[in-house]
């Protein structure tokens, strides 16, 4: 990366546009940036950082800080423009932060959003080509080209010496934080955490498997009951010997259960034999009792059957008479049918005679039939009159239709005349509606352009007010976290100091009689130190340190949260402007109402145009309808006259035929009714004669059938008849009596029944009691055997389940042992990790070793070969982890000592060498992007003349790699030694940049 040109406007202390030509400075290779305190030396570096990353270095990006110059005129916008070459591409970055500007159409100020643009110089066309105006796209592009984030850039390119001086004196924990941020070793920390998670998961699986195995052991103990020789093994989950102990104990319980099941099976066989003998005796007693009861029951049934004999004889005689009467039944049914038909014919004959004229009341069937034929002949002569009457009715309908059409055409003519009279007013009103809707559409577009920004400002104002309270709460939490961190730090330092005061007693506690002392080497210990009251042990110091680290971590997280809230609040405040939520709500509501009203009116544009089109079409339709109605009126007059002439002739013809009835239809209906009544009366007279003859024949046949069946009269035969139900009932009673008599005779003939009746009464109760006792004994034996058998089966099943669980648990335990070993190794807690180094610390130690090697090259030159930096992974004592130690080797004494023992000047050039070495290593780590421009900020005032010359020689040697190095300092002696200078001059109107020396 090489800087070419920097333009600063209204930024920091610079009120007007100031430019820095880095191309001119790079010809000298080394230049000085100086000026009085507060003039703006660091602001130049801030401008470079802001141009690249859109933010100034973290230490100066405090909440509430504004980048705009207080000296800048109101109309001048804050802007940073940086031209540089990176990755072989020449780029120009222009950024404007969010800032206040005067309103264009009103008084007061409004907030202008942050703006960014990126351009690239095209060598072929010799012109700049725009690439992007997106903050995110520009940030991703610059980050990809540089290969560094903002924090790495500030450490590598701007070289803050104070940070590296603290780095030299810091402990391993603080060094680890800085190196971790620069080299991004989060993936190694993620590996540690992942292994720890795998270890916890595997441990959970092992413990879960052991819990399941112990659960099976408990079920084995419950299933075994009192048959187990001992209780389940007393082992905790996770114990490696748990599986073998459970399997051994289960085998013992299983063998005991087998023995008890065999004993219970033998007892069951004996009980079954005793129950079989008792069952045989009980069955014999029950059989004798059954036969005796059967004999007594048969005797009672025989007596009852003999008592019912007279009733059975009467039923048999009644059944025989009903069978004879069945031969007379068909003649009876025939006579009843003939009588019913004759009565129906007489009733119909009487009904038809009542409707005949008086002269025909006693007429016979032949006369009535002849009279009906004459009426039908008269009815046939009315067909022509009917057709005339129907045509007259049709003409009446047609004349009515003509009248309706005439009234409709008259209404059309009147309505058309009224509508056409107001046509001009209707057309003018429709055109006015169209013009009004077009004006409203223009107004709606203007209001829409104002409404969306107002809504965005309202949403930002609400976020601003909400975030203000959140920022206040976050500030209180940050103060509390800082207070806790400071308290924890002071506690740790106090305990550490107290421990160091009593370190002699701590060392003396480790002395063993006869073994050499670790300090003096003597095997004799005549007066070892004694621990004083309140002596601090290493565990207490480690606990205090851990508490301080947790508090400091919490403080950092709280500080980041506070910064994030403030940034969101600042962004919301910038977007919302000076207006309150109430003002913006009122403004948004007013604009929304006006926009809705205008949009509603504008939405009627199409409807207004459609209304005008419909009115014009209706105007044309009205004119056409009026002309058509006038044509139909003229044609209708001639048609009406023709119909009137035709109807007059038809009416005269109908009157001649209808006579007094009024119409041909009424006359025809009258004749049809007369002919139908005459025909019905003739038919009824013939039916009466036929049914009387059939009734006489049926009476003769019935008398003959009764005589032949043996009955004196037909009535006697009818009395002997029975229904099917009555006959089946008599037959069933007779059959049941016969069956009962046969069954009694068969049972009395059985030899066993006769013999049982002669024997003494059976004693079945005593036999049943003996059998019940044998049955209970068998049930008890069977229950005991079933329980023993189930216990044996259940113990076998649980034992197999325990064996399966042990087999499944084997690979899980092996996996847990392997993962736990790796997790402990990477976490630095394993005995195999002798230096107790975490994986992340190991990687950082390698990076620190590279940084120390790169820094030593320049440090030896600055110190005339006296000092060299070396990395140390020695343990620091106690339970602390090692790997990030840093020592300085003094060639004059040949000894290595801690970097914290360097003097002020030695610390400066050691930290400078460390910063330059770190810049080289981070550059290689980030992808090897070449850094041709570096800045070194302060620290030269602590050097003597000779050391200053050596340091400047080292910095001057950087030009061998075509680098341009800028030194930021107010040391007066550097102005004599570095001819190329950028001087920052300040006054009450703002600072200015002046180039001196070899810059041209």
GROMACS .gro file of N, CA and C in nm, residues 649-743:
model
  285
  649UNK      N    1 -11.554  -1.009  -3.737
  649UNK     CA    2 -11.618  -1.123  -3.807
  649UNK      C    3 -11.614  -1.249  -3.723
  650UNK      N    4 -11.505  -1.272  -3.650
  650UNK     CA    5 -11.493  -1.391  -3.566
  650UNK      C    6 -11.593  -1.389  -3.451
  651UNK      N    7 -11.617  -1.275  -3.391
  651UNK     CA    8 -11.710  -1.263  -3.277
  651UNK      C    9 -11.852  -1.295  -3.322
  652UNK      N   10 -11.892  -1.254  -3.442
  652UNK     CA   11 -12.027  -1.284  -3.492
  652UNK      C   12 -12.047  -1.434  -3.509
  653UNK      N   13 -11.945  -1.504  -3.558
  653UNK     CA   14 -11.955  -1.649  -3.579
  653UNK      C   15 -11.970  -1.722  -3.447
  654UNK      N   16 -11.895  -1.685  -3.343
  654UNK     CA   17 -11.901  -1.751  -3.212
  654UNK      C   18 -12.036  -1.731  -3.148
  655UNK      N   19 -12.096  -1.613  -3.164
  655UNK     CA   20 -12.226  -1.587  -3.102
  655UNK      C   21 -12.335  -1.677  -3.161
  656UNK      N   22 -12.327  -1.703  -3.291
  656UNK     CA   23 -12.428  -1.789  -3.352
  656UNK      C   24 -12.422  -1.930  -3.295
  657UNK      N   25 -12.303  -1.983  -3.265
  657UNK     CA   26 -12.288  -2.121  -3.217
  657UNK      C   27 -12.312  -2.130  -3.068
  658UNK      N   28 -12.258  -2.039  -2.985
  658UNK     CA   29 -12.260  -2.051  -2.839
  658UNK      C   30 -12.398  -2.030  -2.784
  659UNK      N   31 -12.474  -1.942  -2.841
  659UNK     CA   32 -12.607  -1.917  -2.790
  659UNK      C   33 -12.601  -1.850  -2.654
  660UNK      N   34 -12.690  -1.910  -2.559
  660UNK     CA   35 -12.700  -1.847  -2.428
  660UNK      C   36 -12.581  -1.879  -2.336
  661UNK      N   37 -12.497  -1.976  -2.369
  661UNK     CA   38 -12.383  -2.013  -2.282
  661UNK      C   39 -12.274  -1.906  -2.282
  662UNK      N   40 -12.273  -1.828  -2.379
  662UNK     CA   41 -12.175  -1.718  -2.379
  662UNK      C   42 -12.052  -1.748  -2.459
  663UNK      N   43 -12.006  -1.876  -2.458
  663UNK     CA   44 -11.885  -1.909  -2.532
  663UNK      C   45 -11.895  -2.053  -2.581
  664UNK      N   46 -11.820  -2.083  -2.686
  664UNK     CA   47 -11.817  -2.217  -2.743
  664UNK      C   48 -11.756  -2.314  -2.643
  665UNK      N   49 -11.655  -2.271  -2.569
  665UNK     CA   50 -11.591  -2.360  -2.472
  665UNK      C   51 -11.688  -2.401  -2.364
  666UNK      N   52 -11.772  -2.308  -2.317
  666UNK     CA   53 -11.870  -2.344  -2.212
  666UNK      C   54 -11.973  -2.442  -2.267
  667UNK      N   55 -12.016  -2.418  -2.393
  667UNK     CA   56 -12.113  -2.509  -2.453
  667UNK      C   57 -12.055  -2.649  -2.469
  668UNK      N   58 -11.928  -2.660  -2.511
  668UNK     CA   59 -11.863  -2.790  -2.529
  668UNK      C   60 -11.846  -2.861  -2.395
  669UNK      N   61 -11.811  -2.789  -2.293
  669UNK     CA   62 -11.794  -2.849  -2.160
  669UNK      C   63 -11.927  -2.903  -2.109
  670UNK      N   64 -12.037  -2.830  -2.135
  670UNK     CA   65 -12.170  -2.875  -2.090
  670UNK      C   66 -12.207  -3.007  -2.157
  671UNK      N   67 -12.184  -3.022  -2.288
  671UNK     CA   68 -12.219  -3.144  -2.359
  671UNK      C   69 -12.131  -3.261  -2.315
  672UNK      N   70 -11.999  -3.235  -2.286
  672UNK     CA   71 -11.910  -3.342  -2.242
  672UNK      C   72 -11.956  -3.398  -2.108
  673UNK      N   73 -11.995  -3.313  -2.014
  673UNK     CA   74 -12.044  -3.361  -1.885
  673UNK      C   75 -12.171  -3.446  -1.900
  674UNK      N   76 -12.264  -3.406  -1.988
  674UNK     CA   77 -12.390  -3.479  -2.007
  674UNK      C   78 -12.362  -3.618  -2.065
  675UNK      N   79 -12.275  -3.627  -2.167
  675UNK     CA   80 -12.244  -3.757  -2.228
  675UNK      C   81 -12.176  -3.850  -2.127
  676UNK      N   82 -12.086  -3.797  -2.041
  676UNK     CA   83 -12.017  -3.881  -1.944
  676UNK      C   84 -12.113  -3.936  -1.839
  677UNK      N   85 -12.211  -3.857  -1.791
  677UNK     CA   86 -12.305  -3.905  -1.690
  677UNK      C   87 -12.396  -4.014  -1.748
  678UNK      N   88 -12.443  -3.999  -1.872
  678UNK     CA   89 -12.528  -4.100  -1.934
  678UNK      C   90 -12.453  -4.233  -1.951
  679UNK      N   91 -12.326  -4.227  -1.993
  679UNK     CA   92 -12.248  -4.349  -2.012
  679UNK      C   93 -12.223  -4.420  -1.879
  680UNK      N   94 -12.191  -4.346  -1.770
  680UNK     CA   95 -12.168  -4.406  -1.639
  680UNK      C   96 -12.295  -4.473  -1.587
  681UNK      N   97 -12.416  -4.412  -1.606
  681UNK     CA   98 -12.541  -4.471  -1.559
  681UNK      C   99 -12.572  -4.601  -1.633
  682UNK      N  100 -12.546  -4.608  -1.765
  682UNK     CA  101 -12.569  -4.730  -1.841
  682UNK      C  102 -12.479  -4.842  -1.794
  683UNK      N  103 -12.354  -4.814  -1.766
  683UNK     CA  104 -12.259  -4.915  -1.721
  683UNK      C  105 -12.297  -4.966  -1.583
  684UNK      N  106 -12.344  -4.879  -1.491
  684UNK     CA  107 -12.384  -4.921  -1.356
  684UNK      C  108 -12.505  -5.013  -1.360
  685UNK      N  109 -12.601  -4.991  -1.450
  685UNK     CA  110 -12.718  -5.077  -1.461
  685UNK      C  111 -12.680  -5.218  -1.507
  686UNK      N  112 -12.589  -5.229  -1.603
  686UNK     CA  113 -12.543  -5.360  -1.649
  686UNK      C  114 -12.467  -5.433  -1.539
  687UNK      N  115 -12.383  -5.363  -1.451
  687UNK     CA  116 -12.309  -5.427  -1.343
  687UNK      C  117 -12.401  -5.485  -1.237
  688UNK      N  118 -12.516  -5.422  -1.204
  688UNK     CA  119 -12.609  -5.472  -1.101
  688UNK      C  120 -12.668  -5.606  -1.146
  689UNK      N  121 -12.706  -5.617  -1.271
  689UNK     CA  122 -12.764  -5.741  -1.321
  689UNK      C  123 -12.662  -5.856  -1.315
  690UNK      N  124 -12.537  -5.831  -1.351
  690UNK     CA  125 -12.436  -5.936  -1.354
  690UNK      C  126 -12.401  -5.986  -1.213
  691UNK      N  127 -12.386  -5.898  -1.114
  691UNK     CA  128 -12.348  -5.938  -0.978
  691UNK      C  129 -12.462  -6.012  -0.908
  692UNK      N  130 -12.588  -5.984  -0.939
  692UNK     CA  131 -12.701  -6.056  -0.877
  692UNK      C  132 -12.700  -6.202  -0.922
  693UNK      N  133 -12.671  -6.228  -1.049
  693UNK     CA  134 -12.665  -6.365  -1.099
  693UNK      C  135 -12.552  -6.442  -1.031
  694UNK      N  136 -12.431  -6.381  -1.012
  694UNK     CA  137 -12.318  -6.447  -0.948
  694UNK      C  138 -12.348  -6.479  -0.802
  695UNK      N  139 -12.419  -6.395  -0.729
  695UNK     CA  140 -12.451  -6.420  -0.589
  695UNK      C  141 -12.542  -6.541  -0.573
  696UNK      N  142 -12.642  -6.560  -0.664
  696UNK     CA  143 -12.732  -6.675  -0.654
  696UNK      C  144 -12.657  -6.805  -0.677
  697UNK      N  145 -12.563  -6.805  -0.773
  697UNK     CA  146 -12.484  -6.926  -0.800
  697UNK      C  147 -12.395  -6.961  -0.681
  698UNK      N  148 -12.334  -6.864  -0.611
  698UNK     CA  149 -12.247  -6.890  -0.496
  698UNK      C  150 -12.325  -6.950  -0.380
  699UNK      N  151 -12.450  -6.910  -0.354
  699UNK     CA  152 -12.532  -6.966  -0.246
  699UNK      C  153 -12.558  -7.114  -0.271
  700UNK      N  154 -12.585  -7.154  -0.394
  700UNK     CA  155 -12.611  -7.294  -0.424
  700UNK      C  156 -12.487  -7.380  -0.399
  701UNK      N  157 -12.372  -7.337  -0.442
  701UNK     CA  158 -12.250  -7.417  -0.425
  701UNK      C  159 -12.215  -7.431  -0.275
  702UNK      N  160 -12.232  -7.325  -0.191
  702UNK     CA  161 -12.199  -7.332  -0.048
  702UNK      C  162 -12.287  -7.435   0.025
  703UNK      N  163 -12.417  -7.440  -0.003
  703UNK     CA  164 -12.506  -7.536   0.065
  703UNK      C  165 -12.465  -7.679   0.030
  704UNK      N  166 -12.432  -7.706  -0.095
  704UNK     CA  167 -12.391  -7.840  -0.136
  704UNK      C  168 -12.261  -7.882  -0.067
  705UNK      N  169 -12.158  -7.790  -0.052
  705UNK     CA  170 -12.029  -7.824   0.011
  705UNK      C  171 -12.046  -7.854   0.161
  706UNK      N  172 -12.134  -7.783   0.234
  706UNK     CA  173 -12.154  -7.807   0.378
  706UNK      C  174 -12.217  -7.944   0.400
  707UNK      N  175 -12.313  -7.981   0.314
  707UNK     CA  176 -12.377  -8.110   0.330
  707UNK      C  177 -12.276  -8.222   0.310
  708UNK      N  178 -12.195  -8.213   0.206
  708UNK     CA  179 -12.097  -8.318   0.179
  708UNK      C  180 -11.993  -8.330   0.291
  709UNK      N  181 -11.957  -8.221   0.363
  709UNK     CA  182 -11.855  -8.227   0.471
  709UNK      C  183 -11.913  -8.279   0.601
  710UNK      N  184 -12.047  -8.302   0.609
  710UNK     CA  185 -12.104  -8.357   0.731
  710UNK      C  186 -12.166  -8.254   0.821
  711UNK      N  187 -12.184  -8.133   0.775
  711UNK     CA  188 -12.245  -8.028   0.856
  711UNK      C  189 -12.390  -8.009   0.812
  712UNK      N  190 -12.478  -7.979   0.907
  712UNK     CA  191 -12.619  -7.960   0.877
  712UNK      C  192 -12.641  -7.831   0.799
  713UNK      N  193 -12.574  -7.726   0.838
  713UNK     CA  194 -12.590  -7.596   0.772
  713UNK      C  195 -12.454  -7.534   0.745
  714UNK      N  196 -12.449  -7.439   0.650
  714UNK     CA  197 -12.323  -7.366   0.627
  714UNK      C  198 -12.275  -7.292   0.752
  715UNK      N  199 -12.368  -7.244   0.837
  715UNK     CA  200 -12.326  -7.172   0.958
  715UNK      C  201 -12.251  -7.264   1.053
  716UNK      N  202 -12.293  -7.395   1.064
  716UNK     CA  203 -12.222  -7.489   1.152
  716UNK      C  204 -12.080  -7.512   1.102
  717UNK      N  205 -12.062  -7.522   0.970
  717UNK     CA  206 -11.926  -7.538   0.915
  717UNK      C  207 -11.840  -7.415   0.944
  718UNK      N  208 -11.901  -7.296   0.935
  718UNK     CA  209 -11.823  -7.173   0.963
  718UNK      C  210 -11.780  -7.166   1.108
  719UNK      N  211 -11.866  -7.218   1.204
  719UNK     CA  212 -11.829  -7.215   1.347
  719UNK      C  213 -11.713  -7.308   1.377
  720UNK      N  214 -11.698  -7.422   1.302
  720UNK     CA  215 -11.591  -7.518   1.330
  720UNK      C  216 -11.455  -7.474   1.272
  721UNK      N  217 -11.452  -7.376   1.191
  721UNK     CA  218 -11.326  -7.332   1.132
  721UNK      C  219 -11.231  -7.273   1.238
  722UNK      N  220 -11.103  -7.300   1.224
  722UNK     CA  221 -10.997  -7.244   1.312
  722UNK      C  222 -10.897  -7.167   1.227
  723UNK      N  223 -10.835  -7.067   1.293
  723UNK     CA  224 -10.727  -6.993   1.225
  723UNK      C  225 -10.599  -7.076   1.227
  724UNK      N  226 -10.506  -7.038   1.144
  724UNK     CA  227 -10.377  -7.111   1.139
  724UNK      C  228 -10.306  -7.105   1.273
  725UNK      N  229 -10.313  -6.994   1.340
  725UNK     CA  230 -10.245  -6.981   1.470
  725UNK      C  231 -10.308  -7.073   1.573
  726UNK      N  232 -10.445  -7.076   1.575
  726UNK     CA  233 -10.514  -7.164   1.671
  726UNK      C  234 -10.483  -7.310   1.643
  727UNK      N  235 -10.481  -7.345   1.515
  727UNK     CA  236 -10.455  -7.486   1.479
  727UNK      C  237 -10.313  -7.526   1.517
  728UNK      N  238 -10.214  -7.435   1.492
  728UNK     CA  239 -10.076  -7.468   1.528
  728UNK      C  240 -10.060  -7.480   1.679
  729UNK      N  241 -10.135  -7.397   1.755
  729UNK     CA  242 -10.126  -7.407   1.900
  729UNK      C  243 -10.177  -7.540   1.952
  730UNK      N  244 -10.294  -7.587   1.898
  730UNK     CA  245 -10.348  -7.716   1.940
  730UNK      C  246 -10.252  -7.830   1.904
  731UNK      N  247 -10.197  -7.824   1.784
  731UNK     CA  248 -10.108  -7.931   1.741
  731UNK      C  249  -9.980  -7.933   1.825
  732UNK      N  250  -9.930  -7.812   1.858
  732UNK     CA  251  -9.807  -7.808   1.939
  732UNK      C  252  -9.831  -7.868   2.078
  733UNK      N  253  -9.947  -7.839   2.141
  733UNK     CA  254  -9.975  -7.895   2.274
  733UNK      C  255  -9.988  -8.047   2.267
  734UNK      N  256 -10.052  -8.097   2.162
  734UNK     CA  257 -10.066  -8.243   2.150
  734UNK      C  258  -9.930  -8.309   2.128
  735UNK      N  259  -9.842  -8.245   2.044
  735UNK     CA  260  -9.709  -8.302   2.018
  735UNK      C  261  -9.623  -8.299   2.144
  736UNK      N  262  -9.630  -8.189   2.220
  736UNK     CA  263  -9.550  -8.181   2.343
  736UNK      C  264  -9.592  -8.288   2.442
  737UNK      N  265  -9.727  -8.318   2.453
  737UNK     CA  266  -9.771  -8.423   2.545
  737UNK      C  267  -9.719  -8.560   2.504
  738UNK      N  268  -9.722  -8.589   2.373
  738UNK     CA  269  -9.671  -8.717   2.325
  738UNK      C  270  -9.522  -8.729   2.350
  739UNK      N  271  -9.448  -8.621   2.323
  739UNK     CA  272  -9.302  -8.625   2.344
  739UNK      C  273  -9.268  -8.643   2.492
  740UNK      N  274  -9.343  -8.577   2.581
  740UNK     CA  275  -9.318  -8.591   2.725
  740UNK      C  276  -9.342  -8.734   2.771
  741UNK      N  277  -9.450  -8.796   2.722
  741UNK     CA  278  -9.478  -8.934   2.761
  741UNK      C  279  -9.367  -9.027   2.716
  742UNK      N  280  -9.316  -9.009   2.592
  742UNK     CA  281  -9.208  -9.095   2.542
  742UNK      C  282  -9.081  -9.074   2.623
  743UNK      N  283  -9.047  -8.946   2.658
  743UNK     CA  284  -8.924  -8.918   2.734
  743UNK      C  285  -8.930  -8.980   2.873
   0.00000   0.00000   0.00000
